Coordinates of C-alpha atoms in Angstrom, one line a residue:
Chain A
S1 CA 36.6 10.0 -0.6
R2 CA 34.1 9.1 2.0
R3 CA 32.2 12.4 1.6
G4 CA 32.1 12.0 -2.3
R5 CA 30.4 8.6 -2.0
R6 CA 27.9 9.9 0.5
T7 CA 27.0 12.8 -1.9
R8 CA 26.6 10.6 -4.9
R9 CA 24.5 8.2 -3.0
A10 CA 22.3 11.0 -1.6
R11 CA 21.7 12.4 -5.0
K12 CA 20.7 9.1 -6.5
E13 CA 17.1 8.9 -7.9
P14 CA 14.7 6.9 -5.7
R15 CA 14.7 3.3 -6.9
A16 CA 11.7 1.9 -8.7
C17 CA 9.7 -1.0 -7.3
S18 CA 11.9 -4.2 -7.4
L19 CA 13.0 -7.4 -5.7
H20 CA 15.5 -7.0 -2.8
E21 CA 17.3 -9.7 -0.8
V22 CA 18.5 -10.1 2.8
Q23 CA 20.0 -13.0 4.6
L24 CA 18.3 -13.8 7.8
T25 CA 18.2 -16.9 10.2
V26 CA 14.9 -18.6 10.2
T27 CA 14.6 -17.4 14.0
E28 CA 14.9 -13.8 12.7
L29 CA 11.9 -14.2 10.4
G30 CA 9.8 -14.0 13.4
L31 CA 7.3 -16.8 12.4
G32 CA 8.0 -18.6 15.7
Y33 CA 10.5 -21.2 14.6
D34 CA 13.8 -21.6 16.6
S35 CA 16.4 -22.3 13.9
D36 CA 19.9 -20.9 13.2
E37 CA 19.7 -21.9 9.5
T38 CA 20.2 -19.0 7.2
V39 CA 17.8 -18.3 4.4
S40 CA 17.5 -15.7 1.6
F41 CA 14.4 -13.6 2.3
R42 CA 13.3 -11.6 -0.8
Y43 CA 11.0 -8.6 -0.6
C44 CA 9.6 -5.9 -2.7
S45 CA 10.5 -2.2 -2.1
G46 CA 10.6 0.9 -4.2
W47 CA 8.5 3.6 -5.8
C48 CA 5.5 3.2 -8.1
D49 CA 5.1 6.8 -9.1
G50 CA 5.4 6.0 -12.9
R51 CA 2.5 3.7 -12.7
R52 CA -0.2 6.1 -11.4
R53 CA -3.5 6.2 -13.2
N54 CA -6.1 8.9 -13.2
Y55 CA -7.6 7.1 -10.2
D56 CA -4.6 7.7 -8.2
L57 CA -4.3 11.4 -9.2
V58 CA -8.0 11.9 -8.0
M59 CA -7.4 10.0 -4.8
E60 CA -4.4 12.2 -4.0
H61 CA -6.4 15.4 -4.9
V62 CA -9.6 14.5 -3.0
R63 CA -7.8 13.0 0.1
L64 CA -10.8 10.9 1.0
G65 CA -8.8 8.9 3.5
E66 CA -7.8 12.0 5.6
A67 CA -11.5 12.8 6.8
S68 CA -11.6 9.1 7.8
R69 CA -8.3 9.4 9.6
R70 CA -9.6 12.5 11.5
R71 CA -12.7 10.7 12.5
A72 CA -10.9 7.7 13.7
R73 CA -8.7 10.0 15.9
R74 CA -11.8 11.6 17.4
R75 CA -13.2 8.3 18.1
G76 CA -10.1 7.2 19.8
R77 CA -9.1 4.6 17.3
A78 CA -5.5 4.4 16.3
K79 CA -6.1 3.9 12.7
A80 CA -8.7 4.7 10.0
E81 CA -9.4 2.5 7.0
P82 CA -6.4 3.0 4.7
A83 CA -7.2 4.4 1.1
H84 CA -4.0 4.3 -0.9
H85 CA -3.6 7.0 -3.4
G86 CA -0.8 5.3 -5.4
P87 CA 0.1 1.8 -6.6
C88 CA 1.7 -0.4 -3.9
C89 CA 5.0 -2.2 -4.6
R90 CA 4.0 -5.7 -3.6
P91 CA 4.8 -9.3 -4.5
I92 CA 2.9 -10.6 -7.5
K93 CA 4.5 -14.0 -7.1
Y94 CA 5.8 -15.8 -4.1
E95 CA 8.3 -18.6 -3.6
K96 CA 5.9 -21.5 -2.9
K97 CA 8.1 -23.2 -0.2
M98 CA 10.8 -22.6 2.2
S99 CA 12.2 -25.7 4.0
F100 CA 14.6 -25.9 7.1
F101 CA 15.5 -27.9 10.1
D102 CA 14.8 -26.2 13.5
N103 CA 17.3 -26.4 16.3
N104 CA 15.6 -29.5 17.6
E105 CA 16.3 -31.2 14.2
R106 CA 12.6 -31.1 13.1
F107 CA 12.0 -30.5 9.4
F108 CA 9.5 -27.9 8.4
T109 CA 8.2 -26.5 5.1
I110 CA 6.4 -23.2 5.0
K111 CA 4.7 -21.4 2.2
N112 CA 4.6 -17.9 0.7
V113 CA 7.5 -16.5 2.7
S114 CA 9.7 -15.0 0.2
A115 CA 8.7 -12.8 -2.7
K116 CA 9.5 -14.0 -6.3
E117 CA 8.3 -11.2 -8.4
C118 CA 7.3 -7.6 -7.6
G119 CA 4.8 -5.3 -9.2
C120 CA 3.1 -2.0 -8.7
V121 CA -0.5 -3.1 -7.9
Chain B
S1 CA -29.7 7.8 22.8
R2 CA -27.0 9.7 21.1
R3 CA -24.2 8.4 23.4
G4 CA -25.4 4.8 22.7
R5 CA -25.1 5.2 19.0
R6 CA -21.7 6.7 19.3
T7 CA -20.5 3.8 21.4
R8 CA -21.8 1.2 19.2
R9 CA -20.1 2.9 16.2
A10 CA -16.9 3.2 17.9
R11 CA -16.9 -0.5 18.8
K12 CA -17.8 -1.5 15.3
E13 CA -15.2 -3.8 13.7
P14 CA -13.0 -1.9 11.1
R15 CA -14.4 -2.5 7.6
A16 CA -12.9 -4.8 5.2
C17 CA -11.5 -3.7 1.9
S18 CA -14.5 -2.6 -0.2
L19 CA -15.8 -0.3 -2.9
H20 CA -17.0 3.1 -1.7
E21 CA -18.7 5.9 -3.7
V22 CA -18.8 9.7 -3.5
Q23 CA -20.4 12.2 -5.8
L24 CA -18.0 14.9 -7.1
T25 CA -18.0 17.4 -9.9
V26 CA -15.5 16.7 -12.6
T27 CA -13.7 19.9 -11.4
E28 CA -13.4 18.4 -7.9
L29 CA -11.6 15.4 -9.4
G30 CA -8.6 17.6 -9.8
L31 CA -7.6 16.3 -13.2
G32 CA -7.6 19.7 -14.7
Y33 CA -11.0 20.0 -16.3
D34 CA -13.4 22.7 -15.5
S35 CA -16.8 21.1 -15.5
D36 CA -19.8 21.3 -13.0
E37 CA -21.1 17.9 -14.1
T38 CA -21.4 15.5 -11.2
V39 CA -20.0 12.1 -11.5
S40 CA -19.9 9.1 -9.2
F41 CA -16.3 8.4 -8.1
R42 CA -15.8 4.9 -6.8
Y43 CA -12.8 4.0 -4.8
C44 CA -11.2 1.3 -2.6
S45 CA -10.7 1.6 1.1
G46 CA -10.6 -0.8 4.1
W47 CA -8.5 -3.3 5.9
C48 CA -6.9 -6.4 4.5
D49 CA -5.6 -8.0 7.7
G50 CA -7.3 -11.3 7.0
R51 CA -5.3 -11.7 3.8
R52 CA -1.8 -11.5 5.3
R53 CA 0.6 -14.3 4.2
N54 CA 3.9 -15.4 5.9
Y55 CA 5.6 -12.8 3.7
D56 CA 3.7 -10.0 5.5
L57 CA 4.3 -11.4 8.9
V58 CA 8.1 -11.4 8.2
M59 CA 8.0 -7.8 6.7
E60 CA 6.1 -6.7 9.9
H61 CA 8.7 -8.4 12.2
V62 CA 11.9 -7.5 10.3
R63 CA 10.9 -4.0 9.6
L64 CA 13.2 -3.6 6.6
G65 CA 11.5 -0.4 5.6
E66 CA 12.4 1.4 8.9
A67 CA 16.1 1.2 8.6
S68 CA 15.7 2.7 5.0
R69 CA 13.5 5.5 6.5
R70 CA 16.1 6.4 9.0
R71 CA 18.8 6.5 6.4
A72 CA 16.6 8.6 4.3
R73 CA 16.1 11.1 7.2
R74 CA 19.8 11.3 7.8
R75 CA 20.3 12.0 4.1
G76 CA 17.7 14.7 4.2
R77 CA 15.4 12.9 1.9
A78 CA 11.6 13.3 2.8
K79 CA 10.8 9.6 2.1
A80 CA 12.4 6.3 1.8
E81 CA 11.4 3.6 -0.6
P82 CA 8.2 2.2 0.7
A83 CA 8.1 -1.5 1.7
H84 CA 4.6 -2.6 2.6
H85 CA 4.1 -5.2 5.3
G86 CA 0.5 -5.9 4.6
P87 CA -1.6 -6.3 1.3
C88 CA -3.0 -3.1 0.0
C89 CA -6.8 -2.4 -0.7
R90 CA -6.6 -1.4 -4.3
P91 CA -8.6 -1.4 -7.4
I92 CA -8.3 -4.6 -9.4
K93 CA -10.6 -3.3 -12.1
Y94 CA -11.3 0.1 -13.3
E95 CA -14.3 1.6 -15.1
K96 CA -12.7 2.0 -18.5
K97 CA -14.4 5.3 -19.4
M98 CA -15.9 8.4 -17.9
S99 CA -17.4 11.0 -20.3
F100 CA -18.5 14.6 -19.7
F101 CA -19.0 18.0 -21.2
D102 CA -16.7 20.7 -19.7
N103 CA -18.1 24.2 -19.0
N104 CA -17.0 25.3 -22.5
E105 CA -19.2 22.5 -24.0
R106 CA -16.3 20.4 -25.1
F107 CA -16.8 16.6 -24.8
F108 CA -14.1 14.5 -23.0
T109 CA -13.6 10.8 -22.3
I110 CA -11.0 9.9 -19.8
K111 CA -9.9 6.5 -18.7
N112 CA -9.3 4.5 -15.4
V113 CA -10.7 7.2 -13.1
S114 CA -13.1 5.2 -11.1
A115 CA -12.6 1.8 -9.4
K116 CA -14.9 -1.1 -10.4
E117 CA -13.7 -3.8 -8.1
C118 CA -11.3 -3.8 -5.1
G119 CA -9.0 -6.4 -3.9
C120 CA -6.2 -7.0 -1.1
V121 CA -3.1 -7.1 -3.3

């Protein structure tokens, strides 16, 4: 049943950091090219909790970033310097090239658009 | 004047990702040790905006993480899988060892507590 599927999905463990893929037109990438060509955009998403070191545990406990965020708010700045207390799920390799024709039949090659491999860094 | 200093400080450019240091007792690290010994804890903080690649620009434009966050909220989960749209300021090298006596005069050596070098990853 529909409800059964939803329940199973809701109970699922959060996924570990890994490579995901979506189909987008080049225009939808938002890099300023006007092209209806469809490309596979691969990106990194997921949790890195299992990869935490003593450093991350200290950062979470001490919360050095929070005082900085409070100061930034008092000074009217939108954001303080970020201090991550956990590894980030990020690309560790990129697809070197992506090529396409725009809607004016010009050929472009752009670099480091799509992720090739992800890691907890 | 006091006001002048504040204004200058508020206008200052946000700092780039770099190594920072605080003095903490081992107890304050929050790793479960009871020790009044003071240690230097070094950590990474700051912005990585200058290091953004095409990948990050696409991630910011497409906001793949946000749909996931909305789904997570609907399903009653606190947090969705994180998808960063910018490099993280993180340790790329750690101080291999930190040694101390606890308040019961036991000697401990713990690893990967303090950052040694930071990078935008």
